[in-house]
mmCIF file of C-alpha atoms in Angstrom:
data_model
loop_
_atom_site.group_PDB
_atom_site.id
_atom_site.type_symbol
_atom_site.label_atom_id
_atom_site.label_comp_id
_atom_site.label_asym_id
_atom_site.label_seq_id
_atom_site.Cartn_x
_atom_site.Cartn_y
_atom_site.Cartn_z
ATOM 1 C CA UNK A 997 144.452 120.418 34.585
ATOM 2 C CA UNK A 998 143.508 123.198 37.529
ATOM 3 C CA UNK A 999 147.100 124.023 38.658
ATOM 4 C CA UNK A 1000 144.989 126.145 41.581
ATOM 5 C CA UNK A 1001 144.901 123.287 43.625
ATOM 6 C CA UNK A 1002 148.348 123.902 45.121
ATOM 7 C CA UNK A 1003 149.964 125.603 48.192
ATOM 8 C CA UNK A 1004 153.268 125.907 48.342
ATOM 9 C CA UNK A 1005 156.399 127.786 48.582
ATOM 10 C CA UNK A 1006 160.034 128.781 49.356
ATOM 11 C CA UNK A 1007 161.675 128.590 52.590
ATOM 12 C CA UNK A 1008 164.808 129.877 52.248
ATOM 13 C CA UNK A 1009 166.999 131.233 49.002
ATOM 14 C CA UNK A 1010 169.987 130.983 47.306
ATOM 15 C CA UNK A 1011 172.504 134.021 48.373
ATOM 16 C CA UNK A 1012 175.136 133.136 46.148
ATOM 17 C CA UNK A 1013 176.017 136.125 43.394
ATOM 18 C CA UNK A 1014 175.064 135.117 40.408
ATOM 19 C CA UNK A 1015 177.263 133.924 37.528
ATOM 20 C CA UNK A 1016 175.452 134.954 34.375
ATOM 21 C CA UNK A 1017 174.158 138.522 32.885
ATOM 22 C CA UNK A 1018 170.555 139.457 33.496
ATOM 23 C CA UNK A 1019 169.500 138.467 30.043
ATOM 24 C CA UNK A 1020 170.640 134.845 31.054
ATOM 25 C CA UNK A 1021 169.637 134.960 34.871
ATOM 26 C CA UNK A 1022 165.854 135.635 34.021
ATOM 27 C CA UNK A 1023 165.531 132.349 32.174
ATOM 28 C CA UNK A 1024 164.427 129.488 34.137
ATOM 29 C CA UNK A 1025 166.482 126.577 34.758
ATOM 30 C CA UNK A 1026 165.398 123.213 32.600
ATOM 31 C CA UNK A 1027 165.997 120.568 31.080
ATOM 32 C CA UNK A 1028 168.593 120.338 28.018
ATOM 33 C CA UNK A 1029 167.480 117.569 25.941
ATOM 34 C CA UNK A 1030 164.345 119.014 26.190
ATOM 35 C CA UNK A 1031 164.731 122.489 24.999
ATOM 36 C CA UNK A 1032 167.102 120.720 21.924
ATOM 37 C CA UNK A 1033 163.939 118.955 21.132
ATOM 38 C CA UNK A 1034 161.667 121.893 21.359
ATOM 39 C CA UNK A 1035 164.362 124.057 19.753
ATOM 40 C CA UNK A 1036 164.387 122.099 16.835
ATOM 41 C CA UNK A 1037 160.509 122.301 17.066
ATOM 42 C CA UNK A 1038 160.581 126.277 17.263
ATOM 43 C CA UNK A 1039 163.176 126.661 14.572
ATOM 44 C CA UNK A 1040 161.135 125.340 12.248
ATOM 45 C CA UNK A 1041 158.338 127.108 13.154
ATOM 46 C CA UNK A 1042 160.269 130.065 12.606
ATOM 47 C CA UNK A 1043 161.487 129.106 9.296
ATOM 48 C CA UNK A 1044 157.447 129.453 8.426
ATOM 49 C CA UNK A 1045 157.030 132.962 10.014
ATOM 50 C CA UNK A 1046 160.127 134.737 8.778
ATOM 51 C CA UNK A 1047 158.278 134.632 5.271
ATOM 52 C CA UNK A 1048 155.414 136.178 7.604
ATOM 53 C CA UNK A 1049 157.058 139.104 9.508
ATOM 54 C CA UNK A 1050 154.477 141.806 8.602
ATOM 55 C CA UNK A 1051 151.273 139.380 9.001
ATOM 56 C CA UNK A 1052 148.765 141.340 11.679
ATOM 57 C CA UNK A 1053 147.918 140.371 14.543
ATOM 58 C CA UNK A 1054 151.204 138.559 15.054
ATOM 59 C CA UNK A 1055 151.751 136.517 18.194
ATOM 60 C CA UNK A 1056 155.096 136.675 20.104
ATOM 61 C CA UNK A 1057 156.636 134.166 22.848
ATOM 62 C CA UNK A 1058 159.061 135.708 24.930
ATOM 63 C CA UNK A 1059 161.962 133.904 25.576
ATOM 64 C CA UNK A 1060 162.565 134.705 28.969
ATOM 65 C CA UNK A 1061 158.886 133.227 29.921
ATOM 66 C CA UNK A 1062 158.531 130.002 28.551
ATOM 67 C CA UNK A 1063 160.952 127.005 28.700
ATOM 68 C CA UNK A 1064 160.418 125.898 25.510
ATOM 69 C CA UNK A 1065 161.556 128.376 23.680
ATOM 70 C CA UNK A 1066 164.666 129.157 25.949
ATOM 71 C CA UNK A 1067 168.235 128.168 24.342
ATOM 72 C CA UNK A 1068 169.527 125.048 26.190
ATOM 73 C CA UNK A 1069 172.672 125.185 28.650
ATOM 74 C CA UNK A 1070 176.056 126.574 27.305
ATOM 75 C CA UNK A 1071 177.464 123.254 26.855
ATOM 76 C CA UNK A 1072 175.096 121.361 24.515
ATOM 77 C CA UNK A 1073 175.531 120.876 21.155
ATOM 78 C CA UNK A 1074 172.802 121.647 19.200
ATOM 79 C CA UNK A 1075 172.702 120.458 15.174
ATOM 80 C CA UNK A 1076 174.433 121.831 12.928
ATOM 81 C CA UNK A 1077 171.156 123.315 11.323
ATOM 82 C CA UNK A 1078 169.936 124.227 14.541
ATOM 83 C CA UNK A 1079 173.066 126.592 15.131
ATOM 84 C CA UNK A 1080 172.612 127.692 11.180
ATOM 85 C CA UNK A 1081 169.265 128.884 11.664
ATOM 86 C CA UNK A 1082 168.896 130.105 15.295
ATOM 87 C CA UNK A 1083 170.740 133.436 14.314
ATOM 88 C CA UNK A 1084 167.620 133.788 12.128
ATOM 89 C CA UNK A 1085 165.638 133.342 14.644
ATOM 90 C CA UNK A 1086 166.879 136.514 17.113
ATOM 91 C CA UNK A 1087 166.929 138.455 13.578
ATOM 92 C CA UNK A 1088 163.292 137.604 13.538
ATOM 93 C CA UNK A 1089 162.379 138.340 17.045
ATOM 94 C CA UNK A 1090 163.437 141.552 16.360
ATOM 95 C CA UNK A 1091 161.605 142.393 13.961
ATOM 96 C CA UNK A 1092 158.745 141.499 15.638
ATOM 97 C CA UNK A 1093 159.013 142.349 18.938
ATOM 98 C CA UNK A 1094 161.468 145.703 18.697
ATOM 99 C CA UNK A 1095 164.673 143.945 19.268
ATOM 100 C CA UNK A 1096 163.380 141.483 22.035
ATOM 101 C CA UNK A 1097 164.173 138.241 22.699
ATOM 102 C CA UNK A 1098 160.995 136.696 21.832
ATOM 103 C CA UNK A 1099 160.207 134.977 18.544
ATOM 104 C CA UNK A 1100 157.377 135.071 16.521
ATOM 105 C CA UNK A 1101 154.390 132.190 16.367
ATOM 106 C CA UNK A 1102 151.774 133.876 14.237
ATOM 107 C CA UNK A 1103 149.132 131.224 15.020
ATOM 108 C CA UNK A 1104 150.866 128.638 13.794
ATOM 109 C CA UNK A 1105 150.903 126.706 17.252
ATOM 110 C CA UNK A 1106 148.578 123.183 16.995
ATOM 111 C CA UNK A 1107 148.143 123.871 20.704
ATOM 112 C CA UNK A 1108 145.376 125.829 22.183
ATOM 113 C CA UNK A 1109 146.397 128.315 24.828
ATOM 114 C CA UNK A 1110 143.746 129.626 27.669
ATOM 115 C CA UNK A 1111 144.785 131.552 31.013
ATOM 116 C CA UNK A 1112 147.582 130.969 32.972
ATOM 117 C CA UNK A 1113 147.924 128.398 34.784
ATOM 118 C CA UNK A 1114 148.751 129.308 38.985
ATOM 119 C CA UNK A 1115 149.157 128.091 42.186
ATOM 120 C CA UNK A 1116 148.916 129.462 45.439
ATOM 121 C CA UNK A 1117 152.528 129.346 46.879
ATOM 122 C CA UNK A 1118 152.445 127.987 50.050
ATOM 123 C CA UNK A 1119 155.697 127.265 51.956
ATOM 124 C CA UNK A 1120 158.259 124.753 51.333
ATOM 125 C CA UNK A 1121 160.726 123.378 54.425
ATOM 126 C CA UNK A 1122 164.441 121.617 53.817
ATOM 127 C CA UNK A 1123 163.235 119.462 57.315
ATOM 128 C CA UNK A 1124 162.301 116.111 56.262
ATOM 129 C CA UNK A 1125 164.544 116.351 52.825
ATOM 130 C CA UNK A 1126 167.430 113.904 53.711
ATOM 131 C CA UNK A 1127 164.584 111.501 54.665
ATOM 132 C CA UNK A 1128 162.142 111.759 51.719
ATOM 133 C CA UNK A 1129 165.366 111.306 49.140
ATOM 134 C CA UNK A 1130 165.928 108.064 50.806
ATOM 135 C CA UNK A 1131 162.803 106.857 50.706
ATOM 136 C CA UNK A 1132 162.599 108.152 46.887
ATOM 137 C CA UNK A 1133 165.860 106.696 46.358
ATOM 138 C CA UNK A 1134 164.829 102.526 48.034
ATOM 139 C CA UNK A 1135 161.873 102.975 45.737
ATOM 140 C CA UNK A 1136 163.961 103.652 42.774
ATOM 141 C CA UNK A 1137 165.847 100.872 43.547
ATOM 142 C CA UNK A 1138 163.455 98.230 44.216
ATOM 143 C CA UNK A 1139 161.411 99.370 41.074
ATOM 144 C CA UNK A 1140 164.049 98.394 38.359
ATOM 145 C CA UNK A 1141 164.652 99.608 35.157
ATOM 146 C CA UNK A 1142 164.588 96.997 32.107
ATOM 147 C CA UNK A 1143 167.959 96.833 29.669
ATOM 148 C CA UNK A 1144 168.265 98.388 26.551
ATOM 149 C CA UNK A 1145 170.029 96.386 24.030
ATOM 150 C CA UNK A 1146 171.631 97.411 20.702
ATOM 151 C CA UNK A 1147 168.796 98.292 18.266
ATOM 152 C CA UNK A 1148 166.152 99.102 21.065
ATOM 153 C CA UNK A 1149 164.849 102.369 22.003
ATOM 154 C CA UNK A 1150 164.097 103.966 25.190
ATOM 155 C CA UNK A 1151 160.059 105.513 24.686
ATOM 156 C CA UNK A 1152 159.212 108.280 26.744
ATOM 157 C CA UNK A 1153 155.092 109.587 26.797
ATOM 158 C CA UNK A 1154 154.548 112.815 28.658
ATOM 159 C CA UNK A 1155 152.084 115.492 29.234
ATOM 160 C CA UNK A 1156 153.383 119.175 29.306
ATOM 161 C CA UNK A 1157 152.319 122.778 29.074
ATOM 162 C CA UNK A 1158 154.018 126.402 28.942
ATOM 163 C CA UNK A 1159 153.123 129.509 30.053
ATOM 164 C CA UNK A 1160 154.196 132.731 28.175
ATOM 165 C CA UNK A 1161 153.255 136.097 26.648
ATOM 166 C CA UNK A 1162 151.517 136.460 23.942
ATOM 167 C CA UNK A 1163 151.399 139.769 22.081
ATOM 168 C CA UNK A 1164 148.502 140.674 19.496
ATOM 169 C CA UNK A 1165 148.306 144.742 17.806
ATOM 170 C CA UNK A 1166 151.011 145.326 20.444
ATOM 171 C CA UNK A 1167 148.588 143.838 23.522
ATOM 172 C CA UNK A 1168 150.433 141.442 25.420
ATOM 173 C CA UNK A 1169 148.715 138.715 27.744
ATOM 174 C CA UNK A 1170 149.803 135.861 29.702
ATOM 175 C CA UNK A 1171 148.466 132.366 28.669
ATOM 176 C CA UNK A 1172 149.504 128.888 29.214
ATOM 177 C CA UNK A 1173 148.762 125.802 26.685
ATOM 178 C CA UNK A 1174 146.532 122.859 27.591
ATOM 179 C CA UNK A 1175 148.651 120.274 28.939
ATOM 180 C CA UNK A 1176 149.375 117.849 25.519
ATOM 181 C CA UNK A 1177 151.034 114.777 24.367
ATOM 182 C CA UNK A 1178 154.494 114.586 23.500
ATOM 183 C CA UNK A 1179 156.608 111.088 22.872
ATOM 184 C CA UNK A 1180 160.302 110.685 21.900
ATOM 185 C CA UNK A 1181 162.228 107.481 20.613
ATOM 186 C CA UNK A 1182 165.682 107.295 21.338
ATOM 187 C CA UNK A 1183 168.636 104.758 20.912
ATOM 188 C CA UNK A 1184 170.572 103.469 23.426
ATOM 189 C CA UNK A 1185 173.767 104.631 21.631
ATOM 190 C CA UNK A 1186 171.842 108.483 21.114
ATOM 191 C CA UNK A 1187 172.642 108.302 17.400
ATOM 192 C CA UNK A 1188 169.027 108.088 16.750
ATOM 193 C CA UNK A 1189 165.712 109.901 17.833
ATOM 194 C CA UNK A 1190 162.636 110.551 16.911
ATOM 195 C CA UNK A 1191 159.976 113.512 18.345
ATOM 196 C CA UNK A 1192 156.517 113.480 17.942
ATOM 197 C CA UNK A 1193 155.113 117.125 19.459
ATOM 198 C CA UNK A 1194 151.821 118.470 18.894
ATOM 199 C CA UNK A 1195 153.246 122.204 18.593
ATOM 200 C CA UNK A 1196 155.645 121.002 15.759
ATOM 201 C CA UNK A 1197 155.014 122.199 11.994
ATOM 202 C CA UNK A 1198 155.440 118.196 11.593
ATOM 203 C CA UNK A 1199 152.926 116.482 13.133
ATOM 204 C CA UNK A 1200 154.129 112.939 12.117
ATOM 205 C CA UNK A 1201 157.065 113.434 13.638
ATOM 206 C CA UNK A 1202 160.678 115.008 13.219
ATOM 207 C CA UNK A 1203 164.402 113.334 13.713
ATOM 208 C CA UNK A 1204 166.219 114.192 17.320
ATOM 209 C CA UNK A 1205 169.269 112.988 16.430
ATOM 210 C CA UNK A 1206 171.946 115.183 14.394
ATOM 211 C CA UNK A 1207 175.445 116.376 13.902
ATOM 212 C CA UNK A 1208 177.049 119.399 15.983
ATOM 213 C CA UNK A 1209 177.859 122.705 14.713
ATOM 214 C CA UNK A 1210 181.258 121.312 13.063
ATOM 215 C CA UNK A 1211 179.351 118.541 11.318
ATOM 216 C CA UNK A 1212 181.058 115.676 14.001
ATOM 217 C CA UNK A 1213 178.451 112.855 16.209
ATOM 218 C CA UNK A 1214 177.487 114.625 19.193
ATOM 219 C CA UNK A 1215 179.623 112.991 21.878
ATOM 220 C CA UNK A 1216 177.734 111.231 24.824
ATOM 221 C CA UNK A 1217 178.056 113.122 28.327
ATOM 222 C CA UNK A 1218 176.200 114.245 30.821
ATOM 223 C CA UNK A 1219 174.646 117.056 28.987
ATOM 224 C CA UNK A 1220 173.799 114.983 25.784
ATOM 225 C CA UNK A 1221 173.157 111.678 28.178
ATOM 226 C CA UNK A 1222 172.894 108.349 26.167
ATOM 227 C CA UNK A 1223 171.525 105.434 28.009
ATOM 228 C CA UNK A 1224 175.095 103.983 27.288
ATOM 229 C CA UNK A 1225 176.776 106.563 28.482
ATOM 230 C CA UNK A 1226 174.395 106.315 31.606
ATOM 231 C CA UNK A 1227 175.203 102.868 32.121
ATOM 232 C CA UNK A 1228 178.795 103.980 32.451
ATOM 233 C CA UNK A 1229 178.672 106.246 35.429
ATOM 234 C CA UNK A 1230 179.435 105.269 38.774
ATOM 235 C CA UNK A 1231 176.322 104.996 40.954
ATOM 236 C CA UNK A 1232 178.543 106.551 43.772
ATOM 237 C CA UNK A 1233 176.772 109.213 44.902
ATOM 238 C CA UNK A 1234 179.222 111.297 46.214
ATOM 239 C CA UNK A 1235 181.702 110.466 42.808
ATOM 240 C CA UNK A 1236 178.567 110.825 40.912
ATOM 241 C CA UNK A 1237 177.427 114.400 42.282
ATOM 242 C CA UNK A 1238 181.239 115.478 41.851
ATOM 243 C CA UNK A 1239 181.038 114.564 38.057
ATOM 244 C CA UNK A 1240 178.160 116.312 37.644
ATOM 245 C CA UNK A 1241 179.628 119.442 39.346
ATOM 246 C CA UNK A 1242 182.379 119.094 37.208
ATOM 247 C CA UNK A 1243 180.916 118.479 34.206
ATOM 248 C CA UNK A 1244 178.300 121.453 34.107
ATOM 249 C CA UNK A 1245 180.980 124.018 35.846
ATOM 250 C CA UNK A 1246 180.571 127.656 34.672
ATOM 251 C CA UNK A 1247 176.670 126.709 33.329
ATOM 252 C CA UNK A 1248 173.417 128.373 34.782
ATOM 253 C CA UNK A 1249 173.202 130.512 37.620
ATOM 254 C CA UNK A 1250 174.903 128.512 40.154
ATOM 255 C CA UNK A 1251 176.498 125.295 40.408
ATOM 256 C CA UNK A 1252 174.457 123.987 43.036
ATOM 257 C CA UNK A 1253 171.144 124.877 41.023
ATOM 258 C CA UNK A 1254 172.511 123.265 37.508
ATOM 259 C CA UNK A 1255 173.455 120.534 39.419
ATOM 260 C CA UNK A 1256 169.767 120.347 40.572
ATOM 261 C CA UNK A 1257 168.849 120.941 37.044
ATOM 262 C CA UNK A 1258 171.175 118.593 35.859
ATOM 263 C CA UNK A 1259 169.694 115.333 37.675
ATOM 264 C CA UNK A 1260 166.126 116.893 36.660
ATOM 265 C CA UNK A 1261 166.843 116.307 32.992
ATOM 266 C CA UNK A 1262 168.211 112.601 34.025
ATOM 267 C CA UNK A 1263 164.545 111.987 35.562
ATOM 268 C CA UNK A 1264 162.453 113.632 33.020
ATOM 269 C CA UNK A 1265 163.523 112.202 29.535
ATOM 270 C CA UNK A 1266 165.878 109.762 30.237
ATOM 271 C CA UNK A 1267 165.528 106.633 31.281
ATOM 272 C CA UNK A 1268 168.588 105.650 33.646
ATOM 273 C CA UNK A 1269 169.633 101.778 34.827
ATOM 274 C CA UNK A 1270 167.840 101.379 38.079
ATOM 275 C CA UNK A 1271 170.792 101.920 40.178
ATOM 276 C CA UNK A 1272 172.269 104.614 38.678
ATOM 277 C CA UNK A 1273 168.252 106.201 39.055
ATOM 278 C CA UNK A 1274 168.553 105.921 42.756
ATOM 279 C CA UNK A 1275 172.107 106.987 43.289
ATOM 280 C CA UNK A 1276 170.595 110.446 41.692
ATOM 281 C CA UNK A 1277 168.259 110.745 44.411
ATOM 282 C CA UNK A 1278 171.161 110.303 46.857
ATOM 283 C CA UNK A 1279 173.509 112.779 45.168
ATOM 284 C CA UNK A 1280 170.385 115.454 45.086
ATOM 285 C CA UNK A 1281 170.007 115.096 49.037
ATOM 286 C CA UNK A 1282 173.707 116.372 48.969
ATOM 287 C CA UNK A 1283 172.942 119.720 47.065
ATOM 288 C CA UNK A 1284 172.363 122.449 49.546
ATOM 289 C CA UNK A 1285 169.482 124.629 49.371
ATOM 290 C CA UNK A 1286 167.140 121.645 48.584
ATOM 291 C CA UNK A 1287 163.782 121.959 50.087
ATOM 292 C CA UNK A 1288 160.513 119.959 50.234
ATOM 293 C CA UNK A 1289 156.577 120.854 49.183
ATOM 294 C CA UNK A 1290 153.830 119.258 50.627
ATOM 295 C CA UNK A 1291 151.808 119.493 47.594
ATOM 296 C CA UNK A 1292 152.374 119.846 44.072
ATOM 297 C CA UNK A 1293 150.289 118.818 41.118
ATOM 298 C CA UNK A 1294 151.559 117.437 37.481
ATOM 299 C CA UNK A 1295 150.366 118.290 34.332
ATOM 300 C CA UNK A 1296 148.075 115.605 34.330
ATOM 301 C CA UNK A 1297 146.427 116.294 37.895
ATOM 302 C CA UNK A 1298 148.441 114.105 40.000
ATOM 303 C CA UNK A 1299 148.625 115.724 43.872
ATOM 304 C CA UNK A 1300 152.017 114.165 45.143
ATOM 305 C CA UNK A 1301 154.845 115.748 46.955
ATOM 306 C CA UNK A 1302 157.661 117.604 45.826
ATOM 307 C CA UNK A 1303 161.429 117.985 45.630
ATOM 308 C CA UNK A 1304 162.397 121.616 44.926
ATOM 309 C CA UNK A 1305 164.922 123.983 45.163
ATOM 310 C CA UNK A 1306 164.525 127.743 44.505
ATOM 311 C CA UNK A 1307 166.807 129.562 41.796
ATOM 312 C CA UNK A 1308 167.295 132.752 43.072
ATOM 313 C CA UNK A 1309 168.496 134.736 40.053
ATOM 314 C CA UNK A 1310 165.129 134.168 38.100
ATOM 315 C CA UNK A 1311 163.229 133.747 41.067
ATOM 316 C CA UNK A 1312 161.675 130.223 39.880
ATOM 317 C CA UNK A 1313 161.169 127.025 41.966
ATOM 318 C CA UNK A 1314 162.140 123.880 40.105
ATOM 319 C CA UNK A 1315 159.994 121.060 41.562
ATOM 320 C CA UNK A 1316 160.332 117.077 40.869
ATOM 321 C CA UNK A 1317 156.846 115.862 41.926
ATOM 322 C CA UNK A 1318 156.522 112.597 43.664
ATOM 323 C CA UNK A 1319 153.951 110.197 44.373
ATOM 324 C CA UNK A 1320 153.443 110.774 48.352
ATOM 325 C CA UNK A 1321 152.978 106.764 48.604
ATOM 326 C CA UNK A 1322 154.924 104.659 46.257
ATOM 327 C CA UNK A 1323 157.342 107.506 45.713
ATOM 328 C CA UNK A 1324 157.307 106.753 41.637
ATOM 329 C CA UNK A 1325 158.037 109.958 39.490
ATOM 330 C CA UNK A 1326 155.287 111.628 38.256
ATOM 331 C CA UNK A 1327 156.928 114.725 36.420
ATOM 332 C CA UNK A 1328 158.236 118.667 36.670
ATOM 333 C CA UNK A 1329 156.505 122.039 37.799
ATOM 334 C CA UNK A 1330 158.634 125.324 38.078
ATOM 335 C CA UNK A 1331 156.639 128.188 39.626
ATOM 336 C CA UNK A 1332 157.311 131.722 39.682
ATOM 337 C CA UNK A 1333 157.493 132.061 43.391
ATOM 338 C CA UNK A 1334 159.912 135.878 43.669
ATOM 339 C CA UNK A 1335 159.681 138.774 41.793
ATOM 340 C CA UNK A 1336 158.190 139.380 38.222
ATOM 341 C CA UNK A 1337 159.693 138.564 34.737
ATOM 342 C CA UNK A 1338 158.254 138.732 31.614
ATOM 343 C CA UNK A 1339 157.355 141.293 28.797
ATOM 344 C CA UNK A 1340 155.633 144.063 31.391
ATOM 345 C CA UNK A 1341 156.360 141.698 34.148
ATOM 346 C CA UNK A 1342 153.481 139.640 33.735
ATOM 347 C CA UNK A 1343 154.577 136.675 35.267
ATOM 348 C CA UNK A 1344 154.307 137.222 38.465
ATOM 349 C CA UNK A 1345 154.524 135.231 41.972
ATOM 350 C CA UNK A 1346 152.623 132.196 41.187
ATOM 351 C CA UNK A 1347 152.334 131.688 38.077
ATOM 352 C CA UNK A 1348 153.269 127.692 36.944
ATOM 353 C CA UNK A 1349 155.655 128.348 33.829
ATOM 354 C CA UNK A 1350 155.760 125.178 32.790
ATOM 355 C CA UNK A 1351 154.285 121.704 33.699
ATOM 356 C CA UNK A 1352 154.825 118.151 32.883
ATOM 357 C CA UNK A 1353 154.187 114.587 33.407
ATOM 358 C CA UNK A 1354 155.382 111.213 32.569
ATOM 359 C CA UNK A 1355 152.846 108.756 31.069
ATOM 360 C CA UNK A 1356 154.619 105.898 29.989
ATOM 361 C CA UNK A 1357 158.626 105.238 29.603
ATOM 362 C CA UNK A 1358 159.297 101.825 28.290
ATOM 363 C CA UNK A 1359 161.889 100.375 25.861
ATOM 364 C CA UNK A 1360 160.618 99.299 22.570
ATOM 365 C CA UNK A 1361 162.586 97.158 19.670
ATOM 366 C CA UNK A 1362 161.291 99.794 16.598
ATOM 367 C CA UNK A 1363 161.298 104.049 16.414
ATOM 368 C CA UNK A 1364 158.362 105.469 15.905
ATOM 369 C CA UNK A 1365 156.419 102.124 17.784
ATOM 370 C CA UNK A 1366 154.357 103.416 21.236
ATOM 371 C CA UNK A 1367 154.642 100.245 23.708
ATOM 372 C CA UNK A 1368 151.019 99.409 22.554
ATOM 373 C CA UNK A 1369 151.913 98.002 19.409
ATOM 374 C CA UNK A 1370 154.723 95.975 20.333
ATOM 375 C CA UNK A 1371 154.683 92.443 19.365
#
């Protein structure tokens, strides 16, 4: 995929004070369930490299450029090995990057990394918003979601990519993978999950589902969403954004951009009842500081339209790209679009920190079964 293609940008930013310490602030917004998955990915990764800390020519992923890498929000409950092991993994980073916050890799990614991917910024306008969620949100509706039943499992394909610094015999560069496929099983209940990821030390696959950090079920909620628990919520929009500001109060670096974030992770790897999936769409036109982009392209090439809103703290632009004519999801962009982060500042204006795109959600009746193979 040529991210180049777009032109886009901010037209207005958040002036509310931020609520977390730089170290926090600099990370960009995402997706929870996603960075538990790719947490659980990069821990055991890690568990490979600590044996490796003096190896040359050691490769290190910062953890304030890349998504993946980044600790999910305050609230989630991670596995109890997760928890064990991520203090190893700091203890690590420093060792390889001089007290950092990276983590070491030492070319043991499956995932082949080139330049970094960027996009010309553009401009981005709030007129037209109100209107464009509506229309996203009829199409939601009309589009319907099927049931999942006890025993089934929600199957999510998607395309993604992440930018971040690299650093070989103390050179850093910038680099972003080729876009690749991930797919995830999960339950309706949540208690089980399954992760195929390319980048994964287990390329047949690892378990998503766990205990928390005092051994208990992790307990359904809108940070550890179940498609039960989904079914559950009112499709109110004003109740619904209220829960969500309630639920996620005192998380990321605002509460009108994690409630942004919030509804992102609901669209990206989740698969909500069909009206519940629109009443999100009505709840995000109620956010302030939401904006629209003419053009914004997926990790698999798509051109559609986008739903953004800037984070002003990191200086990112979280974008939910759109088809421009049926209005179907097509997947997540967040662009560097103020200031410069990064080991040396690399990432600079521009630069597309992470990328993704939904191929194929569908509920299937085994784990581990892609829709093709079903019965």
């Amino acid at each position: 995929m040529n991210a180049n293609s777009s032109r886009q940008s901010p037209a207005e930013w958040e002036e509310s004070a931020p609520l977390l310490p730089q170290s926090a602030r600099d990370l960009p917004t995402g997706r929870h369930q996603f960075h538990k998955e790719r947490l659980m990915a990069h821990i055991q990764r890690e568990q490979h490299n600590m044996t490796a800390a003096a190896t040359p020519a050691t490769e290190v992923r910062e953890a304030t450029t890349t998504r993946r890498f980044r600790l999910p929000r305050p609230a989630i409950a991670l596995p109890a090995m997760a928890l064990a092991l991520a203090g190893a993994v700091v203890v690590g980073a420093a060792v390889y990057n001089g007290g950092g916050s990276g983590s070491g890799t030492s070319g043991t990614s499956n995932v082949a990394t080139g330049p970094a991917l960027t996009t010309d910024i553009g401009t981005g306008t709030t007129k037209g918003v109100p209107q464009l969620l509506d229309q996203i949100s009829l199409a939601a509706a009309e589009g319907g979601h099927p049931d999942v039943e006890p025993g089934q499992y929600i199957y999510i394909a998607s395309r993604t990519a992440d930018t971040y610094v690299k650093t070989v015999d103390d050179k850093s560069t910038l680099v972003s993978e080729k876009p690749y496929l991930r797919q995830t099983w999960m339950s309706a209940d949540g208690t089980e999950g399954w992760l195929i990821d390319p980048t994964s030390e287990r390329p047949d696959g690892e378990p998503l589902s766990g205990p928390d950090e005092q051994g208990n079920a992790l307990k359904p909620g809108i940070n550890h969403p179940t498609y039960d628990f989904l079914a559950g919520l009112t499709t109110d929009p004003d109740e619904l954004l209220k829960l969500i500001y309630n639920e996620t109060k005192g998380q990321g670096n605002s509460p009108d951009q994690q409630a942004f974030s919030t509804i992102g992770d609901l669209l990206g790897e989740s698969y909500p009842p069909a009206e519940l999936y629109a009443a999100l769409f009505k709840a995000a036109a109620k956010i302030p500081g939401v904006i629209m982009v003419d053009d914004a392209v997926d990790a698999a090439g798509r051109h559609g339209v986008a739903v953004a809103r800037v984070d002003s703290a990191g200086g990112t632009r979280e974008e939910w790209i759109f088809d421009k004519k049926t209005h179907a999801f097509l997947g997540e962009r967040v662009v560097q679009v103020k200031g410069a982060s990064g080991d040396d500042g690399l990432i600079k204006p521009g630069t597309v920190t992470f990328v993704s795109a939904i191929v194929t959600r569908a509920v299937v009746d085994d784990m581990k079964q892609p829709p093709s193979q079903a019965g």
